């Protein structure tokens, strides 16, 4: 066991409260810059989607313009994610935040060809994945191991709430500012995030001694996936979640009139789950609840094969939304199995892979729904998600017992 790896939190350690976390100025800076980045991404995505829809009238291109950046995150994970563990993480976050400011500001240029706009979207997605990995690496060093899950919980809750407010605010501002004005607002939000990082975050010493780059990224990724415990955790963090997001992507096709309430029920369940698991449960209880939560994530969607009434369907989606909180204890276990010098890259790979699998889950769901009824497709994806969770349970349990092993450095 390497000396620079965090020890698993003791079950007797009390859960860190949100107020206590926010008294940590460095966490507050990371949390605030993250919130501003989410707000900027939401507003700019809404602006780009509106602009593309107006110019093309294509639902496919509009959807890609709003969510296509998630597919570029995997490129960051496969190529340069090792920069997340560079010797100057504060400087890296600030530089990547500046790239976001410049990229979003460029979108505000009137008359920009759509090909250029989509190119900027992919570039921003690529660098955003690197910024996420670096920021999460700093988070793991800014808070103690026992506070990591509550910290991620608070960030997840804020991310969901900020996205909802961002879309609402974007719709209001769009009437007065237009898409170009929204891009300007998004660039300003990213700029404010850059100022917050520069003012609150410090450099950390638990870093790689070798220069980050493509070779370093591949070396660490190979070590990451060669470890059966980490591989099992990543499988459970990516695939079941992605398939369930695919289920949610079919709500409009399933029942256009009920899609809004169903999506709202899922969001409400996610917020409740993150709050309960991240704030109210101890580390030991989080680990014990991980498997039941993973079952809860998929099982309620099996009801859709019967085309249940709207209230029953909404209750099922709400319960499944709570199951998304299984991500927290799985991320906590992954951190326990990760040596300190590569925390940023591993967490960045986990985040990028999860976002990519969610996009793939939506695409798979759409493909299946071309051949069977949407309710049947939802049930099928949920059944596969449930099967993966059950079959991989022994591997995840073994991962908890393996302990921390040094990755190739």
mmCIF file with all atom_site columns, N, CA and C in Angstrom, residues 203-241:
data_model
loop_
_atom_site.group_PDB
_atom_site.id
_atom_site.type_symbol
_atom_site.label_atom_id
_atom_site.label_alt_id
_atom_site.label_comp_id
_atom_site.label_asym_id
_atom_site.label_entity_id
_atom_site.label_seq_id
_atom_site.pdbx_PDB_ins_code
_atom_site.Cartn_x
_atom_site.Cartn_y
_atom_site.Cartn_z
_atom_site.occupancy
_atom_site.B_iso_or_equiv
_atom_site.pdbx_formal_charge
_atom_site.auth_seq_id
_atom_site.auth_comp_id
_atom_site.auth_asym_id
_atom_site.auth_atom_id
_atom_site.pdbx_PDB_model_num
ATOM 1   N N  . UNK A 1 203 ? -1.664  25.719 -4.937  1.00 0.00 ? 203 UNK A N  1
ATOM 2   C CA . UNK A 1 203 ? -1.009  24.571 -5.538  1.00 0.00 ? 203 UNK A CA 1
ATOM 3   C C  . UNK A 1 203 ? -0.860  23.458 -4.505  1.00 0.00 ? 203 UNK A C  1
ATOM 4   N N  . UNK A 1 204 ? -0.756  22.209 -4.988  1.00 0.00 ? 204 UNK A N  1
ATOM 5   C CA . UNK A 1 204 ? -0.600  21.062 -4.096  1.00 0.00 ? 204 UNK A CA 1
ATOM 6   C C  . UNK A 1 204 ? 0.642   20.282 -4.492  1.00 0.00 ? 204 UNK A C  1
ATOM 7   N N  . UNK A 1 205 ? 1.191   19.552 -3.520  1.00 0.00 ? 205 UNK A N  1
ATOM 8   C CA . UNK A 1 205 ? 2.498   18.923 -3.716  1.00 0.00 ? 205 UNK A CA 1
ATOM 9   C C  . UNK A 1 205 ? 2.427   17.457 -4.129  1.00 0.00 ? 205 UNK A C  1
ATOM 10  N N  . UNK A 1 206 ? 1.254   16.797 -3.952  1.00 0.00 ? 206 UNK A N  1
ATOM 11  C CA . UNK A 1 206 ? 1.159   15.373 -4.269  1.00 0.00 ? 206 UNK A CA 1
ATOM 12  C C  . UNK A 1 206 ? 0.954   15.243 -5.767  1.00 0.00 ? 206 UNK A C  1
ATOM 13  N N  . UNK A 1 207 ? 2.032   15.323 -6.524  1.00 0.00 ? 207 UNK A N  1
ATOM 14  C CA . UNK A 1 207 ? 1.936   15.392 -7.972  1.00 0.00 ? 207 UNK A CA 1
ATOM 15  C C  . UNK A 1 207 ? 2.988   14.532 -8.637  1.00 0.00 ? 207 UNK A C  1
ATOM 16  N N  . UNK A 1 208 ? 2.780   14.246 -9.914  1.00 0.00 ? 208 UNK A N  1
ATOM 17  C CA . UNK A 1 208 ? 3.731   13.457 -10.676 1.00 0.00 ? 208 UNK A CA 1
ATOM 18  C C  . UNK A 1 208 ? 5.048   14.204 -10.839 1.00 0.00 ? 208 UNK A C  1
ATOM 19  N N  . UNK A 1 209 ? 6.142   13.453 -10.901 1.00 0.00 ? 209 UNK A N  1
ATOM 20  C CA . UNK A 1 209 ? 7.450   14.068 -11.153 1.00 0.00 ? 209 UNK A CA 1
ATOM 21  C C  . UNK A 1 209 ? 7.768   14.077 -12.643 1.00 0.00 ? 209 UNK A C  1
ATOM 22  N N  . UNK A 1 210 ? 7.100   13.220 -13.422 1.00 0.00 ? 210 UNK A N  1
ATOM 23  C CA . UNK A 1 210 ? 7.328   13.194 -14.854 1.00 0.00 ? 210 UNK A CA 1
ATOM 24  C C  . UNK A 1 210 ? 6.374   14.145 -15.565 1.00 0.00 ? 210 UNK A C  1
ATOM 25  N N  . UNK A 1 211 ? 6.786   14.583 -16.746 1.00 0.00 ? 211 UNK A N  1
ATOM 26  C CA . UNK A 1 211 ? 5.980   15.518 -17.516 1.00 0.00 ? 211 UNK A CA 1
ATOM 27  C C  . UNK A 1 211 ? 4.724   14.804 -18.016 1.00 0.00 ? 211 UNK A C  1
ATOM 28  N N  . UNK A 1 212 ? 3.527   15.420 -17.822 1.00 0.00 ? 212 UNK A N  1
ATOM 29  C CA . UNK A 1 212 ? 2.309   14.801 -18.335 1.00 0.00 ? 212 UNK A CA 1
ATOM 30  C C  . UNK A 1 212 ? 2.258   14.881 -19.855 1.00 0.00 ? 212 UNK A C  1
ATOM 31  N N  . UNK A 1 213 ? 1.534   13.965 -20.459 1.00 0.00 ? 213 UNK A N  1
ATOM 32  C CA . UNK A 1 213 ? 1.409   13.940 -21.907 1.00 0.00 ? 213 UNK A CA 1
ATOM 33  C C  . UNK A 1 213 ? 0.713   12.671 -22.352 1.00 0.00 ? 213 UNK A C  1
ATOM 34  N N  . UNK A 1 214 ? 0.730   12.409 -23.661 1.00 0.00 ? 214 UNK A N  1
ATOM 35  C CA . UNK A 1 214 ? 0.032   11.254 -24.214 1.00 0.00 ? 214 UNK A CA 1
ATOM 36  C C  . UNK A 1 214 ? 0.566   9.949  -23.643 1.00 0.00 ? 214 UNK A C  1
ATOM 37  N N  . UNK A 1 215 ? 1.887   9.795  -23.590 1.00 0.00 ? 215 UNK A N  1
ATOM 38  C CA . UNK A 1 215 ? 2.473   8.554  -23.074 1.00 0.00 ? 215 UNK A CA 1
ATOM 39  C C  . UNK A 1 215 ? 2.123   8.356  -21.607 1.00 0.00 ? 215 UNK A C  1
ATOM 40  N N  . UNK A 1 216 ? 2.209   9.436  -20.827 1.00 0.00 ? 216 UNK A N  1
ATOM 41  C CA . UNK A 1 216 ? 1.886   9.351  -19.405 1.00 0.00 ? 216 UNK A CA 1
ATOM 42  C C  . UNK A 1 216 ? 0.411   8.977  -19.206 1.00 0.00 ? 216 UNK A C  1
ATOM 43  N N  . UNK A 1 217 ? -0.449  9.566  -20.019 1.00 0.00 ? 217 UNK A N  1
ATOM 44  C CA . UNK A 1 217 ? -1.879  9.270  -19.928 1.00 0.00 ? 217 UNK A CA 1
ATOM 45  C C  . UNK A 1 217 ? -2.150  7.800  -20.196 1.00 0.00 ? 217 UNK A C  1
ATOM 46  N N  . UNK A 1 218 ? -1.553  7.267  -21.269 1.00 0.00 ? 218 UNK A N  1
ATOM 47  C CA . UNK A 1 218 ? -1.780  5.870  -21.619 1.00 0.00 ? 218 UNK A CA 1
ATOM 48  C C  . UNK A 1 218 ? -1.212  4.926  -20.569 1.00 0.00 ? 218 UNK A C  1
ATOM 49  N N  . UNK A 1 219 ? -0.041  5.258  -20.018 1.00 0.00 ? 219 UNK A N  1
ATOM 50  C CA . UNK A 1 219 ? 0.560   4.405  -18.994 1.00 0.00 ? 219 UNK A CA 1
ATOM 51  C C  . UNK A 1 219 ? -0.355  4.282  -17.781 1.00 0.00 ? 219 UNK A C  1
ATOM 52  N N  . UNK A 1 220 ? -0.886  5.416  -17.334 1.00 0.00 ? 220 UNK A N  1
ATOM 53  C CA . UNK A 1 220 ? -1.773  5.399  -16.171 1.00 0.00 ? 220 UNK A CA 1
ATOM 54  C C  . UNK A 1 220 ? -3.098  4.728  -16.492 1.00 0.00 ? 220 UNK A C  1
ATOM 55  N N  . UNK A 1 221 ? -3.632  4.969  -17.686 1.00 0.00 ? 221 UNK A N  1
ATOM 56  C CA . UNK A 1 221 ? -4.892  4.331  -18.062 1.00 0.00 ? 221 UNK A CA 1
ATOM 57  C C  . UNK A 1 221 ? -4.759  2.816  -18.141 1.00 0.00 ? 221 UNK A C  1
ATOM 58  N N  . UNK A 1 222 ? -3.641  2.350  -18.668 1.00 0.00 ? 222 UNK A N  1
ATOM 59  C CA . UNK A 1 222 ? -3.413  0.900  -18.736 1.00 0.00 ? 222 UNK A CA 1
ATOM 60  C C  . UNK A 1 222 ? -3.365  0.307  -17.329 1.00 0.00 ? 222 UNK A C  1
ATOM 61  N N  . UNK A 1 223 ? -2.660  0.998  -16.427 1.00 0.00 ? 223 UNK A N  1
ATOM 62  C CA . UNK A 1 223 ? -2.602  0.533  -15.041 1.00 0.00 ? 223 UNK A CA 1
ATOM 63  C C  . UNK A 1 223 ? -3.972  0.577  -14.389 1.00 0.00 ? 223 UNK A C  1
ATOM 64  N N  . UNK A 1 224 ? -4.754  1.593  -14.729 1.00 0.00 ? 224 UNK A N  1
ATOM 65  C CA . UNK A 1 224 ? -6.098  1.736  -14.171 1.00 0.00 ? 224 UNK A CA 1
ATOM 66  C C  . UNK A 1 224 ? -6.975  0.552  -14.562 1.00 0.00 ? 224 UNK A C  1
ATOM 67  N N  . UNK A 1 225 ? -6.981  0.207  -15.843 1.00 0.00 ? 225 UNK A N  1
ATOM 68  C CA . UNK A 1 225 ? -7.876  -0.846 -16.322 1.00 0.00 ? 225 UNK A CA 1
ATOM 69  C C  . UNK A 1 225 ? -7.313  -2.248 -16.105 1.00 0.00 ? 225 UNK A C  1
ATOM 70  N N  . UNK A 1 226 ? -6.045  -2.366 -15.776 1.00 0.00 ? 226 UNK A N  1
ATOM 71  C CA . UNK A 1 226 ? -5.484  -3.686 -15.500 1.00 0.00 ? 226 UNK A CA 1
ATOM 72  C C  . UNK A 1 226 ? -5.819  -4.165 -14.097 1.00 0.00 ? 226 UNK A C  1
ATOM 73  N N  . UNK A 1 227 ? -6.297  -3.283 -13.249 1.00 0.00 ? 227 UNK A N  1
ATOM 74  C CA . UNK A 1 227 ? -6.662  -3.604 -11.871 1.00 0.00 ? 227 UNK A CA 1
ATOM 75  C C  . UNK A 1 227 ? -8.130  -4.030 -11.846 1.00 0.00 ? 227 UNK A C  1
ATOM 76  N N  . UNK A 1 228 ? -8.405  -5.267 -11.463 1.00 0.00 ? 228 UNK A N  1
ATOM 77  C CA . UNK A 1 228 ? -9.765  -5.803 -11.535 1.00 0.00 ? 228 UNK A CA 1
ATOM 78  C C  . UNK A 1 228 ? -10.749 -5.020 -10.679 1.00 0.00 ? 228 UNK A C  1
ATOM 79  N N  . UNK A 1 229 ? -10.298 -4.544 -9.517  1.00 0.00 ? 229 UNK A N  1
ATOM 80  C CA . UNK A 1 229 ? -11.191 -3.793 -8.642  1.00 0.00 ? 229 UNK A CA 1
ATOM 81  C C  . UNK A 1 229 ? -11.604 -2.472 -9.250  1.00 0.00 ? 229 UNK A C  1
ATOM 82  N N  . UNK A 1 230 ? -10.625 -1.728 -9.760  1.00 0.00 ? 230 UNK A N  1
ATOM 83  C CA . UNK A 1 230 ? -10.951 -0.453 -10.384 1.00 0.00 ? 230 UNK A CA 1
ATOM 84  C C  . UNK A 1 230 ? -11.785 -0.659 -11.647 1.00 0.00 ? 230 UNK A C  1
ATOM 85  N N  . UNK A 1 231 ? -11.490 -1.727 -12.376 1.00 0.00 ? 231 UNK A N  1
ATOM 86  C CA . UNK A 1 231 ? -12.240 -2.023 -13.600 1.00 0.00 ? 231 UNK A CA 1
ATOM 87  C C  . UNK A 1 231 ? -13.713 -2.297 -13.267 1.00 0.00 ? 231 UNK A C  1
ATOM 88  N N  . UNK A 1 232 ? -13.958 -3.047 -12.209 1.00 0.00 ? 232 UNK A N  1
ATOM 89  C CA . UNK A 1 232 ? -15.333 -3.350 -11.805 1.00 0.00 ? 232 UNK A CA 1
ATOM 90  C C  . UNK A 1 232 ? -16.074 -2.094 -11.362 1.00 0.00 ? 232 UNK A C  1
ATOM 91  N N  . UNK A 1 233 ? -15.375 -1.238 -10.635 1.00 0.00 ? 233 UNK A N  1
ATOM 92  C CA . UNK A 1 233 ? -16.006 0.002  -10.183 1.00 0.00 ? 233 UNK A CA 1
ATOM 93  C C  . UNK A 1 233 ? -16.358 0.897  -11.361 1.00 0.00 ? 233 UNK A C  1
ATOM 94  N N  . UNK A 1 234 ? -15.448 1.025  -12.323 1.00 0.00 ? 234 UNK A N  1
ATOM 95  C CA . UNK A 1 234 ? -15.723 1.851  -13.496 1.00 0.00 ? 234 UNK A CA 1
ATOM 96  C C  . UNK A 1 234 ? -16.887 1.281  -14.301 1.00 0.00 ? 234 UNK A C  1
ATOM 97  N N  . UNK A 1 235 ? -16.936 -0.040 -14.432 1.00 0.00 ? 235 UNK A N  1
ATOM 98  C CA . UNK A 1 235 ? -18.044 -0.676 -15.138 1.00 0.00 ? 235 UNK A CA 1
ATOM 99  C C  . UNK A 1 235 ? -19.376 -0.289 -14.505 1.00 0.00 ? 235 UNK A C  1
ATOM 100 N N  . UNK A 1 236 ? -19.440 -0.332 -13.170 1.00 0.00 ? 236 UNK A N  1
ATOM 101 C CA . UNK A 1 236 ? -20.682 -0.013 -12.474 1.00 0.00 ? 236 UNK A CA 1
ATOM 102 C C  . UNK A 1 236 ? -20.980 1.476  -12.430 1.00 0.00 ? 236 UNK A C  1
ATOM 103 N N  . UNK A 1 237 ? -19.943 2.297  -12.547 1.00 0.00 ? 237 UNK A N  1
ATOM 104 C CA . UNK A 1 237 ? -20.159 3.736  -12.599 1.00 0.00 ? 237 UNK A CA 1
ATOM 105 C C  . UNK A 1 237 ? -20.632 4.183  -13.979 1.00 0.00 ? 237 UNK A C  1
ATOM 106 N N  . UNK A 1 238 ? -20.259 3.453  -15.006 1.00 0.00 ? 238 UNK A N  1
ATOM 107 C CA . UNK A 1 238 ? -20.549 3.880  -16.369 1.00 0.00 ? 238 UNK A CA 1
ATOM 108 C C  . UNK A 1 238 ? -21.784 3.239  -16.974 1.00 0.00 ? 238 UNK A C  1
ATOM 109 N N  . UNK A 1 239 ? -21.790 1.901  -17.051 1.00 0.00 ? 239 UNK A N  1
ATOM 110 C CA . UNK A 1 239 ? -22.771 1.224  -17.906 1.00 0.00 ? 239 UNK A CA 1
ATOM 111 C C  . UNK A 1 239 ? -24.196 1.262  -17.346 1.00 0.00 ? 239 UNK A C  1
ATOM 112 N N  . UNK A 1 240 ? -24.444 0.851  -16.092 1.00 0.00 ? 240 UNK A N  1
ATOM 113 C CA . UNK A 1 240 ? -25.828 0.920  -15.604 1.00 0.00 ? 240 UNK A CA 1
ATOM 114 C C  . UNK A 1 240 ? -26.405 2.332  -15.667 1.00 0.00 ? 240 UNK A C  1
ATOM 115 N N  . UNK A 1 241 ? -25.608 3.335  -15.273 1.00 0.00 ? 241 UNK A N  1
ATOM 116 C CA . UNK A 1 241 ? -26.083 4.720  -15.334 1.00 0.00 ? 241 UNK A CA 1
ATOM 117 C C  . UNK A 1 241 ? -26.415 5.126  -16.764 1.00 0.00 ? 241 UNK A C  1
#
